Amino acid sequence: GGGGEGFDVKKVGDTRVGLVGFPSVGKSTLLTTLTGTKSEAAAYEFTTLTAIPGTMKYRGARIQVLDLPGIIEGAAQGKGRGRQVISAARTCDLIMIVLDAAKPVTHKFLIERELHNFGIRLNETPPLVSIKRKDKGGVGIQELVPQTKGLTKEIATRILKEYRMNTVDVQLREDCTIDRFIDACDGKRTYIPALYVMNKIDQLTIEELDIIDQMENYVPISSRDGWNVDELMEAIWHKCHMLRIYTKPRGQIPDYDEPVVLHAQNPTVEQFCNRIHKGILPLFKYAWVWGSSVRHQPQKVGKDHVLNDEDIIQVCKRV
């Protein structure tokens, strides 16, 4: 069939966080707790039918939170509004998978499988495999790391043939599984960090909480009673690798109310300039930086300088 209408939400703020989960696990209540936006909440299944956005401010950054409608099994095949939910989830910087702590853990695996079928990889890094097309000469495969996980040159060549890549040079820079090699050939995968939010912990005993505590990347909360919401905000901040950079116009005090928020492990001055406006870099001469990333206060730096959280920057342009 032709393209169905998706539900598009305009991207606002510095970061976008999606709430994904089965119907009635408390996503709407969590959205209200975090942002104050009222989503249709009731104690029966399938209350929310469209994506509802809300924004919250945390450490000066505006974070947009999307309450996506409930996922049911078979969403990737198009049951319910499943496909539109998952395609909206692809645009987020972080996916929060909201789970009911009192229900079985199989729900977690079902949601992971639906997202996996859609080409979303949670908490994974893109495979270190480079594939370059060439005009002639067949398939050349170069292993820079010994392959121990079952990927042989024969299997790799057959996978490449499936994707109609008959004349390519392949470099394997990691010990690659067959699935990750297929992801590299396909090229349409999205790698998004994820947090598992265990909601409704007010209904659990201490022993059950100890069992849940063995999971990775999880935060226990109760959105009805507002327990542990601060730790959830802190976890969102760390998962998105968010940094605040303050700007300082010449001869004025720095603007501490509206920081520029970057998402990167080691952001450079160049990335900071592009985050503000694409036209700054051609005119860039040097920048003054105050903060923990420089030895002297201020220090003159070039565009390759790596910034730290809460640095203050003043960009000087060519005249």
Coordinates of C-alpha atoms in Angstrom, one line a residue:
G1 CA 0.0 0.0 0.0
G2 CA 0.9 3.7 -0.2
G3 CA 2.4 5.7 2.6
G4 CA 0.0 5.9 5.5
E5 CA -0.3 9.1 7.5
G6 CA 2.2 9.0 10.4
F7 CA 1.8 11.2 13.5
D8 CA 4.6 13.7 13.3
V9 CA 5.5 15.8 16.3
K10 CA 7.6 18.9 15.8
K11 CA 11.0 18.5 17.4
V12 CA 11.4 21.0 20.2
G13 CA 14.3 21.6 22.6
D14 CA 17.7 20.0 22.8
T15 CA 16.9 16.4 23.3
R16 CA 14.1 14.1 22.4
V17 CA 13.1 11.2 24.7
G18 CA 10.5 8.6 23.7
L19 CA 8.4 6.6 26.1
V20 CA 7.7 3.2 24.7
G21 CA 5.8 0.4 26.4
F22 CA 2.8 -1.9 26.5
P23 CA -0.6 -0.3 27.1
S24 CA -1.3 0.9 30.6
V25 CA 2.1 0.6 32.3
G26 CA 2.0 4.2 33.4
K27 CA 3.6 6.1 30.5
S28 CA 1.0 8.9 30.7
T29 CA 1.3 9.3 34.4
L30 CA 5.1 9.4 34.0
L31 CA 4.8 12.1 31.3
T32 CA 2.6 14.2 33.7
T33 CA 5.1 13.7 36.5
L34 CA 8.1 14.8 34.4
T35 CA 6.6 17.6 32.3
G36 CA 3.2 18.5 33.7
T37 CA 1.6 17.7 30.3
K38 CA -1.7 15.9 30.8
S39 CA -2.1 12.8 28.7
E40 CA -5.3 10.8 28.7
A41 CA -4.7 8.4 31.6
A42 CA -7.1 5.7 32.8
A43 CA -6.7 2.3 34.4
Y44 CA -7.7 0.3 31.3
E45 CA -5.7 -0.7 28.2
F46 CA -5.3 1.6 25.1
T47 CA -6.0 5.0 26.5
T48 CA -3.5 7.1 24.6
L49 CA -4.0 6.9 20.8
T50 CA -1.6 9.6 19.4
A51 CA 1.9 10.8 20.3
I52 CA 1.7 13.4 23.0
P53 CA 4.7 15.7 23.5
G54 CA 5.7 17.5 26.7
T55 CA 8.9 19.4 27.5
M56 CA 10.8 19.6 30.8
K57 CA 13.7 21.7 31.8
Y58 CA 16.6 20.0 33.6
R59 CA 19.9 21.8 34.3
G60 CA 19.0 24.5 31.7
A61 CA 18.4 22.0 28.9
R62 CA 14.9 21.6 27.3
I63 CA 14.1 17.9 27.0
Q64 CA 11.1 16.9 24.9
V65 CA 9.4 13.8 26.1
L66 CA 7.1 11.9 23.8
D67 CA 4.4 9.6 25.1
L68 CA 4.0 7.1 22.3
P69 CA 0.9 4.9 22.1
G70 CA 1.1 1.4 23.5
I71 CA 2.9 -1.2 21.5
I72 CA 1.3 -4.6 21.0
E73 CA 2.9 -7.8 19.8
G74 CA 3.3 -7.8 16.0
A75 CA 3.8 -4.0 15.9
A76 CA 6.5 -4.3 13.2
Q77 CA 4.1 -6.1 11.0
G78 CA 1.7 -3.2 11.3
K79 CA -0.8 -4.3 13.9
G80 CA -2.5 -1.5 15.8
R81 CA -0.7 1.8 15.4
G82 CA 2.5 -0.2 15.9
R83 CA 4.5 0.9 12.9
Q84 CA 3.9 4.6 13.4
V85 CA 4.9 4.3 17.0
I86 CA 8.2 2.6 16.2
S87 CA 9.0 5.0 13.4
A88 CA 8.4 7.9 15.7
A89 CA 10.7 6.2 18.2
R90 CA 13.5 6.1 15.6
T91 CA 13.8 9.9 15.7
C92 CA 14.5 10.0 19.5
D93 CA 17.9 10.5 21.1
L94 CA 16.9 8.1 23.9
I95 CA 14.2 5.5 24.3
M96 CA 12.7 4.9 27.7
I97 CA 11.1 1.5 27.8
V98 CA 8.5 1.8 30.5
L99 CA 7.7 -1.6 32.2
D100 CA 5.2 -2.5 34.9
A101 CA 7.4 -4.0 37.6
A102 CA 4.6 -6.3 38.8
K103 CA 4.1 -7.9 35.4
P104 CA 6.4 -10.6 34.0
V105 CA 9.8 -9.7 32.5
T106 CA 8.8 -11.3 29.2
H107 CA 7.3 -7.9 28.3
K108 CA 10.8 -6.5 28.1
F109 CA 11.9 -9.1 25.6
L110 CA 8.7 -8.6 23.5
I111 CA 9.3 -4.9 23.2
E112 CA 13.0 -5.4 22.4
R113 CA 12.1 -7.9 19.7
E114 CA 9.6 -5.5 18.1
L115 CA 12.2 -2.7 18.1
H116 CA 14.8 -5.1 16.8
N117 CA 12.6 -6.3 13.9
F118 CA 12.3 -2.6 12.9
G119 CA 16.0 -2.1 12.7
I120 CA 16.4 -0.2 16.0
R121 CA 19.4 -1.5 18.0
L122 CA 19.3 -0.6 21.7
N123 CA 22.5 0.2 23.7
E124 CA 24.7 -1.1 20.9
T125 CA 27.4 0.7 18.9
P126 CA 27.5 0.6 15.1
P127 CA 29.6 -2.3 13.8
L128 CA 33.2 -1.3 12.9
V129 CA 32.9 -2.6 9.3
S130 CA 33.7 -0.4 6.3
I131 CA 32.3 -1.4 2.9
K132 CA 33.5 0.5 -0.1
R133 CA 32.1 -0.1 -3.6
K134 CA 34.5 -0.3 -6.5
D135 CA 34.2 -0.7 -10.3
K136 CA 35.8 -4.1 -10.8
G137 CA 37.7 -6.9 -9.1
G138 CA 35.2 -8.9 -7.0
V139 CA 35.0 -9.0 -3.3
G140 CA 38.0 -8.2 -1.2
I141 CA 37.8 -8.9 2.6
Q142 CA 40.4 -7.8 5.0
E143 CA 40.3 -8.9 8.6
L144 CA 42.1 -6.4 10.9
V145 CA 41.0 -8.4 14.0
P146 CA 40.8 -12.2 14.2
Q147 CA 37.2 -13.4 13.7
T148 CA 36.1 -15.9 16.4
K149 CA 32.3 -15.5 16.3
G150 CA 31.6 -17.6 13.2
L151 CA 32.0 -15.0 10.4
T152 CA 34.1 -16.6 7.7
K153 CA 35.0 -15.1 4.4
E154 CA 32.7 -17.5 2.6
I155 CA 29.7 -16.5 4.7
A156 CA 30.6 -12.8 4.4
T157 CA 30.8 -13.1 0.6
R158 CA 27.4 -14.9 0.5
I159 CA 25.8 -12.1 2.6
L160 CA 27.3 -9.5 0.3
K161 CA 25.9 -11.3 -2.7
E162 CA 22.4 -11.2 -1.1
Y163 CA 22.7 -7.4 -0.9
R164 CA 23.9 -7.3 -4.6
M165 CA 27.4 -6.1 -3.5
N166 CA 29.5 -8.0 -5.9
T167 CA 32.5 -5.7 -6.2
V168 CA 33.4 -4.2 -2.8
D169 CA 36.3 -3.9 -0.4
V170 CA 35.4 -4.8 3.1
Q171 CA 37.5 -4.1 6.2
L172 CA 36.5 -5.8 9.5
R173 CA 37.8 -3.7 12.4
E174 CA 36.1 -5.7 15.1
D175 CA 35.3 -9.3 16.0
C176 CA 32.0 -9.4 14.2
T177 CA 29.0 -11.7 14.6
I178 CA 27.0 -12.6 11.5
D179 CA 24.1 -10.5 12.6
R180 CA 26.2 -7.4 13.0
F181 CA 27.8 -8.0 9.6
I182 CA 24.3 -8.1 8.1
D183 CA 23.4 -4.8 9.9
A184 CA 26.6 -3.3 8.4
C185 CA 25.6 -4.4 4.9
D186 CA 22.0 -3.2 5.2
G187 CA 23.0 0.2 6.5
K188 CA 19.5 1.2 7.5
R189 CA 19.9 0.5 11.2
T190 CA 19.4 3.1 14.0
Y191 CA 21.5 2.8 17.1
I192 CA 19.8 4.4 20.1
P193 CA 20.6 4.3 23.8
A194 CA 17.8 2.9 26.0
L195 CA 16.7 3.0 29.6
Y196 CA 14.4 0.5 31.2
V197 CA 12.0 2.4 33.6
M198 CA 10.5 0.0 36.1
N199 CA 7.2 1.7 37.1
K200 CA 4.8 0.9 39.9
I201 CA 7.5 -0.2 42.4
D202 CA 5.1 0.8 45.2
Q203 CA 3.4 -2.5 44.7
L204 CA 6.5 -4.6 45.2
T205 CA 8.3 -6.2 48.2
I206 CA 11.9 -5.7 49.0
E207 CA 12.8 -9.2 47.8
E208 CA 11.3 -8.5 44.4
L209 CA 13.2 -5.3 44.1
D210 CA 16.5 -7.2 44.7
I211 CA 15.7 -9.4 41.7
I212 CA 14.9 -6.5 39.5
D213 CA 18.2 -4.9 40.6
Q214 CA 20.2 -7.4 38.5
M215 CA 19.1 -5.7 35.3
E216 CA 21.4 -3.3 33.4
N217 CA 20.4 0.2 32.4
Y218 CA 17.3 0.3 34.6
V219 CA 15.8 2.9 36.9
P220 CA 13.0 1.9 39.4
I221 CA 10.4 4.6 39.9
S222 CA 6.8 5.1 40.9
S223 CA 5.3 7.8 38.8
R224 CA 2.1 7.9 40.8
D225 CA 3.9 8.7 44.1
G226 CA 6.8 10.5 42.5
W227 CA 9.4 8.2 43.9
N228 CA 13.0 8.3 42.5
V229 CA 12.2 10.7 39.6
D230 CA 15.4 12.7 40.3
E231 CA 17.5 9.6 39.6
L232 CA 15.6 9.1 36.4
M233 CA 16.4 12.6 35.2
E234 CA 20.1 12.1 36.1
A235 CA 20.1 8.8 34.1
I236 CA 18.6 10.5 31.1
W237 CA 21.2 13.2 31.3
H238 CA 24.1 10.6 31.4
K239 CA 22.6 8.3 28.7
C240 CA 22.3 11.1 26.2
H241 CA 25.9 12.4 26.9
M242 CA 24.6 15.9 27.3
L243 CA 26.9 18.8 28.0
R244 CA 26.1 22.4 28.7
I245 CA 28.2 25.1 27.0
Y246 CA 27.5 28.8 28.0
T247 CA 28.0 31.6 25.5
K248 CA 29.6 34.9 26.3
P249 CA 29.1 38.0 24.1
R250 CA 32.1 40.3 24.1
G251 CA 32.1 42.7 27.1
Q252 CA 29.1 41.1 28.8
I253 CA 28.5 38.4 31.4
P254 CA 27.9 34.8 30.3
D255 CA 24.3 33.8 29.5
Y256 CA 23.7 31.1 32.2
D257 CA 20.0 30.7 31.5
E258 CA 20.2 29.3 28.0
P259 CA 23.1 26.9 27.6
V260 CA 23.9 25.3 24.2
V261 CA 23.4 21.6 24.8
L262 CA 25.7 19.2 22.8
H263 CA 25.3 15.4 22.6
A264 CA 28.8 13.9 22.2
Q265 CA 31.5 12.0 24.1
N266 CA 34.1 14.6 23.3
P267 CA 32.5 17.6 21.6
T268 CA 34.9 20.1 19.8
V269 CA 34.5 23.8 19.2
E270 CA 33.6 22.9 15.6
Q271 CA 30.6 20.9 16.7
F272 CA 29.5 23.7 19.0
C273 CA 29.6 26.2 16.1
N274 CA 27.6 23.9 13.8
R275 CA 25.0 23.4 16.6
I276 CA 24.4 27.1 16.6
H277 CA 24.6 28.0 12.9
K278 CA 26.2 26.5 9.8
G279 CA 27.5 29.9 8.7
I280 CA 29.8 30.4 11.7
L281 CA 32.6 28.0 10.7
P282 CA 33.7 29.7 7.5
L283 CA 34.2 32.9 9.4
F284 CA 35.8 31.2 12.5
K285 CA 39.1 32.7 13.6
Y286 CA 39.6 31.5 17.1
A287 CA 37.7 31.2 20.4
W288 CA 38.2 32.1 24.0
V289 CA 37.3 29.4 26.5
W290 CA 36.9 29.6 30.3
G291 CA 36.3 26.4 32.2
S292 CA 37.8 23.0 33.1
S293 CA 39.0 22.1 29.6
V294 CA 41.7 24.8 29.5
R295 CA 44.7 25.5 31.7
H296 CA 44.5 29.3 31.6
Q297 CA 41.4 31.3 32.2
P298 CA 40.6 32.4 29.5
Q299 CA 42.6 30.5 26.8
K300 CA 42.7 31.0 23.1
V301 CA 41.8 27.8 21.2
G302 CA 41.2 26.6 17.7
K303 CA 38.2 24.7 16.3
D304 CA 39.6 21.2 17.3
H305 CA 39.7 22.0 21.0
V306 CA 37.6 19.5 23.1
L307 CA 35.1 21.1 25.4
N308 CA 33.9 20.0 28.9
D309 CA 30.6 20.4 30.7
E310 CA 29.8 24.0 31.7
D311 CA 32.6 25.6 29.8
I312 CA 32.1 29.2 28.7
I313 CA 33.0 30.1 25.1
Q314 CA 33.3 33.3 23.1
V315 CA 33.8 32.9 19.3
C316 CA 35.9 35.5 17.4
K317 CA 35.2 35.8 13.7
R318 CA 37.3 37.0 10.9
V319 CA 36.6 40.6 9.8

